[in-house]
mmCIF file of C-alpha atoms in Angstrom:
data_model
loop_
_atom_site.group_PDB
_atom_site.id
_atom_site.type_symbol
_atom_site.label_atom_id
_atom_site.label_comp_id
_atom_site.label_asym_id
_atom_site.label_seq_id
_atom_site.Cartn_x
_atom_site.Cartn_y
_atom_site.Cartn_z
ATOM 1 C CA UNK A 1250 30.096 -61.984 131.363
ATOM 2 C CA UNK A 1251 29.319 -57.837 130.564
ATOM 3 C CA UNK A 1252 29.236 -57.252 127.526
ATOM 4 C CA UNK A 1253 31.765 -53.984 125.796
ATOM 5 C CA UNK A 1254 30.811 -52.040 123.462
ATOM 6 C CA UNK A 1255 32.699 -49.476 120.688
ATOM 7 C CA UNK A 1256 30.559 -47.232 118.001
ATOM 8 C CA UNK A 1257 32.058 -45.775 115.631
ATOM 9 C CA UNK A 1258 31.028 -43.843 112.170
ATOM 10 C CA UNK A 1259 32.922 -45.381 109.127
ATOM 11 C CA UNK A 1260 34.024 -43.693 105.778
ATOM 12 C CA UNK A 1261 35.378 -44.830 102.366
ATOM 13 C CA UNK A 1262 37.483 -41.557 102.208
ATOM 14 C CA UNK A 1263 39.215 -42.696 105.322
ATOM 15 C CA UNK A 1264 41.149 -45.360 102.643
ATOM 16 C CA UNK A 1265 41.028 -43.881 99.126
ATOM 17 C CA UNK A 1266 42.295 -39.856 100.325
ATOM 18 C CA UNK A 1267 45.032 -38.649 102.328
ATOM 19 C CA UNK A 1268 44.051 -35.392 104.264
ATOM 20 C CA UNK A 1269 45.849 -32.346 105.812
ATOM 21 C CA UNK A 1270 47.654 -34.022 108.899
ATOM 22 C CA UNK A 1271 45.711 -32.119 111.786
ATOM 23 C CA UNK A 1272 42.877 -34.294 110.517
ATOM 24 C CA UNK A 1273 44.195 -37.433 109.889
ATOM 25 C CA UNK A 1274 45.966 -37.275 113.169
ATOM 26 C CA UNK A 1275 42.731 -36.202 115.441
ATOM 27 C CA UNK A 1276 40.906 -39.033 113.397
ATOM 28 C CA UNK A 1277 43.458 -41.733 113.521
ATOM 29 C CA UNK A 1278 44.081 -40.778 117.230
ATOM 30 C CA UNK A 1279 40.221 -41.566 117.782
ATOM 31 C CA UNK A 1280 40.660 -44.906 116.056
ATOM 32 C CA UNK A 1281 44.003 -45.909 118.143
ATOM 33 C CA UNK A 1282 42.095 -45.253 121.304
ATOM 34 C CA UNK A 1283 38.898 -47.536 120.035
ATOM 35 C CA UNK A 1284 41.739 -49.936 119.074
ATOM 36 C CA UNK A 1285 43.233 -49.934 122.858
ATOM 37 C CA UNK A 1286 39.799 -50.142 124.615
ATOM 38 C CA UNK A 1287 39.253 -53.651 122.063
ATOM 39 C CA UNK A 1288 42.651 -55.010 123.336
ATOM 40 C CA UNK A 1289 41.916 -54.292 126.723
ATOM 41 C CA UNK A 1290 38.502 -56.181 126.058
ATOM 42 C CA UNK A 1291 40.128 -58.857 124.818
ATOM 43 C CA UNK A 1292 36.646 -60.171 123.264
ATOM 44 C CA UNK A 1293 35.926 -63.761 122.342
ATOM 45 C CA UNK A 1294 33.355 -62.803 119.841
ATOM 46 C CA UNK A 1295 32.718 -59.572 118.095
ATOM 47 C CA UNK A 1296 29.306 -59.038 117.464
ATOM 48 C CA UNK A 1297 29.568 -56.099 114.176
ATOM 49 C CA UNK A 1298 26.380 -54.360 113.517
ATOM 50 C CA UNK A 1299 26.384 -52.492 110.461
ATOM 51 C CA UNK A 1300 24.521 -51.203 107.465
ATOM 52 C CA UNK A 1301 25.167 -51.740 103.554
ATOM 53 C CA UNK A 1302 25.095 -49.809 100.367
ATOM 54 C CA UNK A 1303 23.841 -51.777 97.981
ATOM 55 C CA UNK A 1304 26.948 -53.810 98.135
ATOM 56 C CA UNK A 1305 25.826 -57.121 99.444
ATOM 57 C CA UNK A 1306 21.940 -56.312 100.200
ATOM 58 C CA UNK A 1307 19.420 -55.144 97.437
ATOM 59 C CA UNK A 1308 15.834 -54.760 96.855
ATOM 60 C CA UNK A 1309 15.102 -57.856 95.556
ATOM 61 C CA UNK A 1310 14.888 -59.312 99.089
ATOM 62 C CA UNK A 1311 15.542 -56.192 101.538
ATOM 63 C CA UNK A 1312 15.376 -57.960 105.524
ATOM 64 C CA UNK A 1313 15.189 -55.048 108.068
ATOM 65 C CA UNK A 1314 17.558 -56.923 109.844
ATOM 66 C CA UNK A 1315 20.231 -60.287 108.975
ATOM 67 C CA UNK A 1316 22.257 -62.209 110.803
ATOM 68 C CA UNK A 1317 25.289 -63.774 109.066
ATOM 69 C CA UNK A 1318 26.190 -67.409 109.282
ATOM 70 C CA UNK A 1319 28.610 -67.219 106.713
ATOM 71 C CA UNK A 1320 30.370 -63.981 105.980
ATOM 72 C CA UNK A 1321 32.569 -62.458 103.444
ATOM 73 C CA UNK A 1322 33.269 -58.696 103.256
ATOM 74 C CA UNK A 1323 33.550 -57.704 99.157
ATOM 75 C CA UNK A 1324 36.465 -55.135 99.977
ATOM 76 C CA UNK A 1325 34.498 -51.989 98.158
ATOM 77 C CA UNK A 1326 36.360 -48.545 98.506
ATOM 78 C CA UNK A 1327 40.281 -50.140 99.333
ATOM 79 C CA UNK A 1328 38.413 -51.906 102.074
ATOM 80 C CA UNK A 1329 39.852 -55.624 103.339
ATOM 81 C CA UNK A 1330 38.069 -58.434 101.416
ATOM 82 C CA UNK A 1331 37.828 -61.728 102.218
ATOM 83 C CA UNK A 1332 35.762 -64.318 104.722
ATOM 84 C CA UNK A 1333 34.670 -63.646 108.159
ATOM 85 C CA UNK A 1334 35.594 -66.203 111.063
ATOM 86 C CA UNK A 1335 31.807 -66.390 111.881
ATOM 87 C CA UNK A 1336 31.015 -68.988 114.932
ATOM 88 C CA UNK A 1337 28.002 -70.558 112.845
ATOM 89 C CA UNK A 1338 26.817 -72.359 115.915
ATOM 90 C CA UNK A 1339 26.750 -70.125 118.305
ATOM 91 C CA UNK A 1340 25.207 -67.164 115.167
ATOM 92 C CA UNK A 1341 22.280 -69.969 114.872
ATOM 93 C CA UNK A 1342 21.796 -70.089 118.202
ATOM 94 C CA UNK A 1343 21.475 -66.123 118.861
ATOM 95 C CA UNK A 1344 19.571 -65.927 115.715
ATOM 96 C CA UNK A 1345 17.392 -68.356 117.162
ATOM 97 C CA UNK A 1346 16.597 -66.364 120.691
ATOM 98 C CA UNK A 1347 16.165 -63.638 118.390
ATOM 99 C CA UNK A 1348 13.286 -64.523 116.613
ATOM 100 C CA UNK A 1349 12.142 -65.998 120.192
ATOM 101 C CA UNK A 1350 12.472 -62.508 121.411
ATOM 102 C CA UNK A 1351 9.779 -61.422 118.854
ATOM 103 C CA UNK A 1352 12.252 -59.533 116.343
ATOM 104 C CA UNK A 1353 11.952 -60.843 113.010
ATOM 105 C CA UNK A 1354 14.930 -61.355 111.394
ATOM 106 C CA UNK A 1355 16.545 -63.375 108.574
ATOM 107 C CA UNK A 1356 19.529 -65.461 108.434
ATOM 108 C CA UNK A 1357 22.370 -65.917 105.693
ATOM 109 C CA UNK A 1358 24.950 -68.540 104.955
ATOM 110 C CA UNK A 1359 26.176 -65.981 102.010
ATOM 111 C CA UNK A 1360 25.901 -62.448 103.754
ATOM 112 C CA UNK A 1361 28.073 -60.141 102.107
ATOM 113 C CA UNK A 1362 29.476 -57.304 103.775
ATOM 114 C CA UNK A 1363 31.242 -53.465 102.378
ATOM 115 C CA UNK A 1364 33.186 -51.377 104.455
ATOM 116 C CA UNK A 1365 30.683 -50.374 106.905
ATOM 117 C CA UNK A 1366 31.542 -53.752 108.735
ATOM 118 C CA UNK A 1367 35.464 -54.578 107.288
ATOM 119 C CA UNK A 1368 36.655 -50.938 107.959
ATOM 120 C CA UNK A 1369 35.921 -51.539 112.067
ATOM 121 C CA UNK A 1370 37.395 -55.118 112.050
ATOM 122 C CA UNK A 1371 40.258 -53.413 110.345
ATOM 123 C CA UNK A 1372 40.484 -50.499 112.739
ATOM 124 C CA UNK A 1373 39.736 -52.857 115.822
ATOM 125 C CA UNK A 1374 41.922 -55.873 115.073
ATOM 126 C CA UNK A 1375 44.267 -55.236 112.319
ATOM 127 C CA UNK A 1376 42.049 -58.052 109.745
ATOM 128 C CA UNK A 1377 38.983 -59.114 109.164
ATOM 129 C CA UNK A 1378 39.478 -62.696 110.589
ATOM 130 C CA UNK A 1379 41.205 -61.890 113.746
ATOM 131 C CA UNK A 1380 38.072 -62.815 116.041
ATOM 132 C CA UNK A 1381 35.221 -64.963 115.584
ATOM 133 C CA UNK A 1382 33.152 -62.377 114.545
ATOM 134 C CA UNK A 1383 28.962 -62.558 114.355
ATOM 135 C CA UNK A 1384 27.497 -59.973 111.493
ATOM 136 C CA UNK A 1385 24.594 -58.435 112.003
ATOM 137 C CA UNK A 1386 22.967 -56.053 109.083
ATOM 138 C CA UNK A 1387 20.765 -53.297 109.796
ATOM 139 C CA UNK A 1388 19.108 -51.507 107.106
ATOM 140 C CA UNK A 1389 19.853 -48.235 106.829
ATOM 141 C CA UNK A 1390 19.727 -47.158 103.209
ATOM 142 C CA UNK A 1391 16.701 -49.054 101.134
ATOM 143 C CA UNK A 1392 13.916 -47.352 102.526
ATOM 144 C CA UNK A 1393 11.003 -48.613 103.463
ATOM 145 C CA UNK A 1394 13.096 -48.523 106.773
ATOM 146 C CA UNK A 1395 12.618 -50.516 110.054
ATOM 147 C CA UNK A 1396 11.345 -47.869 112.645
ATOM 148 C CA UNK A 1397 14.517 -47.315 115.675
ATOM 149 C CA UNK A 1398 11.969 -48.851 118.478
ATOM 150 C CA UNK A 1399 12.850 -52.129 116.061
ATOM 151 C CA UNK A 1400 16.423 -51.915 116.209
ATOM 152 C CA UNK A 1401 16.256 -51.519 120.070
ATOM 153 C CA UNK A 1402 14.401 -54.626 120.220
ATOM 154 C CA UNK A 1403 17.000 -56.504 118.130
ATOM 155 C CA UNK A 1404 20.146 -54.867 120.434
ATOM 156 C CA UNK A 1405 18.161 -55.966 123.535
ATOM 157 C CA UNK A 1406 17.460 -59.826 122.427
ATOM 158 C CA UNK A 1407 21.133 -59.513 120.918
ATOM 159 C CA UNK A 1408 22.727 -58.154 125.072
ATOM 160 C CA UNK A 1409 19.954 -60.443 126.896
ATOM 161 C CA UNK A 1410 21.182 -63.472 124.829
ATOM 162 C CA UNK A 1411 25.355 -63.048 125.680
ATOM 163 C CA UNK A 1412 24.584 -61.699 128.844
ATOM 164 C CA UNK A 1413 23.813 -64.789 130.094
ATOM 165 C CA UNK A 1414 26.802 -66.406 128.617
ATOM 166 C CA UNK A 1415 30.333 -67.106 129.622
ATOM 167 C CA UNK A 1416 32.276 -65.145 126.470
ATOM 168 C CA UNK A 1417 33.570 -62.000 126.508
ATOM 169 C CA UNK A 1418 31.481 -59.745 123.735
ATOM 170 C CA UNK A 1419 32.316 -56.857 121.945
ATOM 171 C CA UNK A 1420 28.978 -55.021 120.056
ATOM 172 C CA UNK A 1421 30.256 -53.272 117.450
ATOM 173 C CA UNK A 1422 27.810 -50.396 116.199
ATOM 174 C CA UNK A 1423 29.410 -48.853 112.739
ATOM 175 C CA UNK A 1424 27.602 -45.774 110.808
ATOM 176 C CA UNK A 1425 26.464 -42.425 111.045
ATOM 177 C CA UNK A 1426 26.540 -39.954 112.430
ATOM 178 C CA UNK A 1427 24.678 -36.878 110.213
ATOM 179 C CA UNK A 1428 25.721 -36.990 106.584
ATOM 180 C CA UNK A 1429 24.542 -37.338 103.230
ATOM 181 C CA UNK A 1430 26.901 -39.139 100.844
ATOM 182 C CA UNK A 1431 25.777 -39.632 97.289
ATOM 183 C CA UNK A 1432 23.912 -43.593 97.031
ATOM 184 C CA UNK A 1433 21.223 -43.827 95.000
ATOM 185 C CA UNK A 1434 17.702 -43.641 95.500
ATOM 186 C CA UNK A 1435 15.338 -46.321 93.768
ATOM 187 C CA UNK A 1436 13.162 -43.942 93.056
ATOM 188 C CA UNK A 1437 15.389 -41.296 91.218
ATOM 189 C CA UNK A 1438 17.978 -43.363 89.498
ATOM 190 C CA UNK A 1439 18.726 -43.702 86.198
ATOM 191 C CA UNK A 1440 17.730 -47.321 85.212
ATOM 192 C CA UNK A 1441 20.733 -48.861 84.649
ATOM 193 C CA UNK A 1442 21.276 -48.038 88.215
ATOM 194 C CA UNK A 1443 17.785 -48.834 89.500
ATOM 195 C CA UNK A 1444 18.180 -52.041 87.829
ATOM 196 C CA UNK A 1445 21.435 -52.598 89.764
ATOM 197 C CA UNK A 1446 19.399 -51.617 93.318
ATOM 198 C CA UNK A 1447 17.258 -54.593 92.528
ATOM 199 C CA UNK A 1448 19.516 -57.226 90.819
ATOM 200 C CA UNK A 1449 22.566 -56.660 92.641
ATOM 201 C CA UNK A 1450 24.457 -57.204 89.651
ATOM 202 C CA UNK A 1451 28.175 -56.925 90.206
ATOM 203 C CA UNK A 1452 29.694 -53.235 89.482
ATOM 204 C CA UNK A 1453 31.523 -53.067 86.293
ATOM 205 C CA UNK A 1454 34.992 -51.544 86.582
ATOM 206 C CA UNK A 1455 34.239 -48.558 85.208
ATOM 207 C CA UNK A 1456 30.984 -48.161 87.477
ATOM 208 C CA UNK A 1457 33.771 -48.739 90.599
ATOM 209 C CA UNK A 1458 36.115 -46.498 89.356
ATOM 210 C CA UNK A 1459 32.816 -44.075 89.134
ATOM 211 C CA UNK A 1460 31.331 -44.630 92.612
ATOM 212 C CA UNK A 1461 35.494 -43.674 93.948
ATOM 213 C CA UNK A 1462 35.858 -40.479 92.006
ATOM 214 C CA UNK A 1463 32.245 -39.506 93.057
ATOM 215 C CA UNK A 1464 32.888 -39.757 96.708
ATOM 216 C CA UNK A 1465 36.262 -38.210 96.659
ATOM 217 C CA UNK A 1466 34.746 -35.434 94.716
ATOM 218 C CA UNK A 1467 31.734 -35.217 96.968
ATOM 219 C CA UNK A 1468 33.702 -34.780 100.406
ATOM 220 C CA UNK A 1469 35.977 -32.017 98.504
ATOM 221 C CA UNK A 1470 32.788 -29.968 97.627
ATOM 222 C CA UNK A 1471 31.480 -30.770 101.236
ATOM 223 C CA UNK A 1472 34.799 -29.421 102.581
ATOM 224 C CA UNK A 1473 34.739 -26.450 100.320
ATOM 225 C CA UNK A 1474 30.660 -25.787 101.098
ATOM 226 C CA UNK A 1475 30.205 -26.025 97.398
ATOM 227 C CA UNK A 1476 28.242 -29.124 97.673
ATOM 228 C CA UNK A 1477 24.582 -29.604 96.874
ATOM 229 C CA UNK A 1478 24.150 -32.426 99.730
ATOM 230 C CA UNK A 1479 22.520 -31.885 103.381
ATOM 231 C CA UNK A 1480 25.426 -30.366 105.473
ATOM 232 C CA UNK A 1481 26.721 -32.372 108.682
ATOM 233 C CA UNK A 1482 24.838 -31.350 111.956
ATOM 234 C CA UNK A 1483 27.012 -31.024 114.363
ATOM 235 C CA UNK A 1484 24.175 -29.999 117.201
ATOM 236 C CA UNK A 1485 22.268 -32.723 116.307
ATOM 237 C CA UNK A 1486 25.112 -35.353 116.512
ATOM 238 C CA UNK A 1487 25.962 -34.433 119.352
ATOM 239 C CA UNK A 1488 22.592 -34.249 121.471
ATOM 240 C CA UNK A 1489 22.445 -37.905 120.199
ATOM 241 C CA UNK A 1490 25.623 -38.367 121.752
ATOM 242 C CA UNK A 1491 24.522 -36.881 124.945
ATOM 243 C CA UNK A 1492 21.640 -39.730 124.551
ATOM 244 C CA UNK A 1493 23.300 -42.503 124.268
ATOM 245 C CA UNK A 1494 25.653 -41.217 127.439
ATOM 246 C CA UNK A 1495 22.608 -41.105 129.626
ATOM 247 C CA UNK A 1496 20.697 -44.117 129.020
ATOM 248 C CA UNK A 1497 17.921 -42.931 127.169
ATOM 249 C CA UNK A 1498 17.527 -45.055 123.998
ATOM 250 C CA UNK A 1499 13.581 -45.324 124.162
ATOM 251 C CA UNK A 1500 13.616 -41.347 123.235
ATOM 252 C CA UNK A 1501 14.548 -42.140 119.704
ATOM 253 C CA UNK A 1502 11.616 -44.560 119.525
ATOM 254 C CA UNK A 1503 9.794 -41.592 117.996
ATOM 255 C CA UNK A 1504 11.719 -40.545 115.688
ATOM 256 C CA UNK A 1505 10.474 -40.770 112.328
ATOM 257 C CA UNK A 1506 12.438 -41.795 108.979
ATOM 258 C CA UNK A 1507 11.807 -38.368 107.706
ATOM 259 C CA UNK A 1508 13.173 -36.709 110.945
ATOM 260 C CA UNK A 1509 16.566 -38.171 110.902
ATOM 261 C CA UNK A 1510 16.434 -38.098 106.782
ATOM 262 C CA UNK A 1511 16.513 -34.623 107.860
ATOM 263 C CA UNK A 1512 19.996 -34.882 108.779
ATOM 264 C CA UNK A 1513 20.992 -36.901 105.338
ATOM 265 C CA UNK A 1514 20.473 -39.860 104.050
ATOM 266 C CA UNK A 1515 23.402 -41.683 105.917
ATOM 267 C CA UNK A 1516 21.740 -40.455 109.501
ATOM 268 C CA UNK A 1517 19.481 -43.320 108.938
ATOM 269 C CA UNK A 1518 22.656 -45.182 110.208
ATOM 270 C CA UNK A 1519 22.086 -44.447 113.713
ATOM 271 C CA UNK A 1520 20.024 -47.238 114.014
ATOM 272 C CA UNK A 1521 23.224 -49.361 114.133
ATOM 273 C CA UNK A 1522 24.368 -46.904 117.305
ATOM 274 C CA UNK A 1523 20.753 -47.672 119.239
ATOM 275 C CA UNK A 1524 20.861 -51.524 118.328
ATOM 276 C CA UNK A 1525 24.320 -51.362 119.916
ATOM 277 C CA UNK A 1526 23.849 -49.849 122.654
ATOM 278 C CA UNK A 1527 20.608 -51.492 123.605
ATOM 279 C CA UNK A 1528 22.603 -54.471 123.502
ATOM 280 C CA UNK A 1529 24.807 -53.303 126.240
ATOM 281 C CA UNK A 1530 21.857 -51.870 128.338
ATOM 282 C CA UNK A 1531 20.398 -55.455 128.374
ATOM 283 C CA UNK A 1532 23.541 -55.963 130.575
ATOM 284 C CA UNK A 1533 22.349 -53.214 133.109
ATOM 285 C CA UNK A 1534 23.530 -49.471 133.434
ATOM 286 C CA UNK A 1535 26.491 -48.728 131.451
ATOM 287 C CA UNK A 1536 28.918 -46.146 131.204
ATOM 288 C CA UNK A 1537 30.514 -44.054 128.346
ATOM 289 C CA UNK A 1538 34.356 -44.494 128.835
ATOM 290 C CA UNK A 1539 35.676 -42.625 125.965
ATOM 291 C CA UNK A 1540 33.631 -40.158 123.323
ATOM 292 C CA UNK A 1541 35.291 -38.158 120.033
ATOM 293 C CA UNK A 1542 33.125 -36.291 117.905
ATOM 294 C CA UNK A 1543 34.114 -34.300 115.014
ATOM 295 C CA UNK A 1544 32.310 -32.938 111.670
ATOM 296 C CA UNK A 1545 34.791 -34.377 109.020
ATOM 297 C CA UNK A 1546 32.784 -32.812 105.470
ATOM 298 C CA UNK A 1547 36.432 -34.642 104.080
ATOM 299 C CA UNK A 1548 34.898 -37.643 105.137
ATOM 300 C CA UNK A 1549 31.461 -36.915 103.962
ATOM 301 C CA UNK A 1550 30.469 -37.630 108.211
ATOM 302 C CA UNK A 1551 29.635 -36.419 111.247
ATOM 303 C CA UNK A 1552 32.895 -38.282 112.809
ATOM 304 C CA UNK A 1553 32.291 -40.014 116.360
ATOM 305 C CA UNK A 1554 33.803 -42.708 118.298
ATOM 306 C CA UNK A 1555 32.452 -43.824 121.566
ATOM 307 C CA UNK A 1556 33.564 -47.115 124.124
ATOM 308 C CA UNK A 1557 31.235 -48.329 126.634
ATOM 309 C CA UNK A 1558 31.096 -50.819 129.532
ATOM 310 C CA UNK A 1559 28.521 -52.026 132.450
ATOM 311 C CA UNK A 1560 28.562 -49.971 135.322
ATOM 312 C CA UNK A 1561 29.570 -52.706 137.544
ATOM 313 C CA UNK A 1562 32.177 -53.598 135.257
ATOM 314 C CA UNK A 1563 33.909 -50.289 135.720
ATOM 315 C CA UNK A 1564 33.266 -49.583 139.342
ATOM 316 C CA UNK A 1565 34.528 -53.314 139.851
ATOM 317 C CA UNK A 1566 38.280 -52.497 137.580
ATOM 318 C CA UNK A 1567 38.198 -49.104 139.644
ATOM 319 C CA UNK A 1568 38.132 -51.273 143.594
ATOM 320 C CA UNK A 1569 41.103 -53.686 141.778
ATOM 321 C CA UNK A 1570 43.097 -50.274 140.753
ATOM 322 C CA UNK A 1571 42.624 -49.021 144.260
ATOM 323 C CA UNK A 1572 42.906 -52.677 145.746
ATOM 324 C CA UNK A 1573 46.467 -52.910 144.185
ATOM 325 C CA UNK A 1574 47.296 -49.620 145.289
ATOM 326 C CA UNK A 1575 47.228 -48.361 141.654
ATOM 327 C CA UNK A 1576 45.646 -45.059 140.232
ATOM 328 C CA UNK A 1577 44.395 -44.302 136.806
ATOM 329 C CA UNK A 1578 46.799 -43.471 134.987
ATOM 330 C CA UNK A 1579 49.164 -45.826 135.842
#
């Protein structure tokens, strides 16, 4: 069975503000056609590849890549909380053709995931548990980073694995695109917070109620072009885009940490987008169905949203349509 896939950039301020309604509506109007194209997938497993921010991962054992056999999302920033229906048979056995594949990669039975993976689930399926649903963590902010050529390899192993396979998949790809939001850097934090990157120690409340106000306040001075961050690149986000569209994921193999740093520290996220859709190139040509981009500095992100299916997939709905004497549209 093809597999589907939907990308999509994620945001905290998409649950703890409320923005002017042109916004909200374009945004939320991106998210109810993502929504639509998952329905009309219908998937039997969601495969959700996604970064952290020092939520669940930290430094004192920082996998490029990890493949949850047991899940539970810690509900950071208003985000759901609460255990993943992961298929823990069938997440050993891809994690198994994925180290066969020659991409190293650990394993958890006590992954915890933030909102880059719950907010999607949420978005897609109205709860966290409403497919079996295989996590897959790419990191994107603890640098030394995996170089993008890596996460290719892991989205191809992931699409050659399921393509061969009788389920219906969705590859969820959650991050980016340019931004810049405000998580620390091991190197320049002060050390109760350094300490934190490395322990993983549990936030106090007051540290929570800290990291809210701080992004809130952040996308207000982005929207206001008071801030001190990288600004969003809208150019660059969207010649990625134009990537993606046409096939050409091995161009980003040389593109260095520091290039897409460039861009903000949350660009690094894009490496969730190329595992994603190297997945669903392992399936054969694909095409880009539906694509929304826009540079939300309320949302600290270059905003996108893109759904994607083989190319024999489509043209064979499009001969049923025409078979049944129905048109798009209808």
């Amino acid at each position: 069975m093809p597999l589907a896939l939907c990308c999509m950039s994620h945001s905290p301020l998409l649950d703890i503000t409320r923005q002017q309604d042109e916004l909200e509506s374009s945004v939320r109007a991106a998210l109810a056609a993502a929504r639509a194209f998952a329905a009309s997938v219908d998937p039997d497993i969601v495969v959700v590849v996604a970064p952290d921010h020092f939520n669940g991962f930290f430094y004192r054992q920082m996998p490029p890549f990890c493949l949850g056999l047991s899940a539970t999302a810690v509900g950071d920033y208003a985000s759901p909380a609460g255990r993943l229906d992961v298929p823990q048979a069938l997440a050993r056995e891809l994690a198994t053709e994925v180290l066969a594949a020659g991409v190293d990669l650990t394993v958890s039975y006590r992954m915890q995931v933030d909102h880059a993976s719950a907010q999607p689930l949420r978005e897609l399926f109205g709860s966290l548990d409403a497919r079996p649903v295989i996590p897959v963590f790419v990191n994107a902010a603890a640098p030394p980073l995996a170089p993008l050529s890596r996460a290719r390899a892991l989205g191809t192993a992931i699409g050659r694995f399921f393509e061969s396979r009788d389920e219906r998949v969705l590859v969820v790809g959650s991050g980016g695109l340019s931004h810049d939001p405000p998580v620390p850097r091991l190197d320049s934090a002060p050390v109760p917070v350094a300490e934190r990157l490395v322990s993983g120690r549990a936030l106090t409340e007051q540290e929570a109620a800290g990291k809210h106000a701080g992004a809130i306040a952040e996308g207000l001075r982005l929207a206001a072009g008071t801030s001190d961050r990288l600004p969003l690149d809208p150019d660059w986000d969207e010649a990625f885009l134009d990537l993606l569209g046409q096939g050409r994921l091995a161009d980003t193999d040389s593109w260095t940490e520091a290039e897409i740093g460039a861009r903000g520290c949350g660009a690094q996220e894009i490496r969730t987008w190329v595992a994603a859709y190297a997945a669903l190139a392992a399936a054969g040509p694909y095409e880009v169905g539906y694509r929304y981009y826009r540079a939300t500095p309320e949302y600290i992100a270059g905003f996108a949203v893109t759904t994607a299916r083989p190319r024999a997939w489509v043209r064979s709905e499009a001969a049923t349509r025409v078979g049944s004497g129905r048109r798009d549209g209808d």
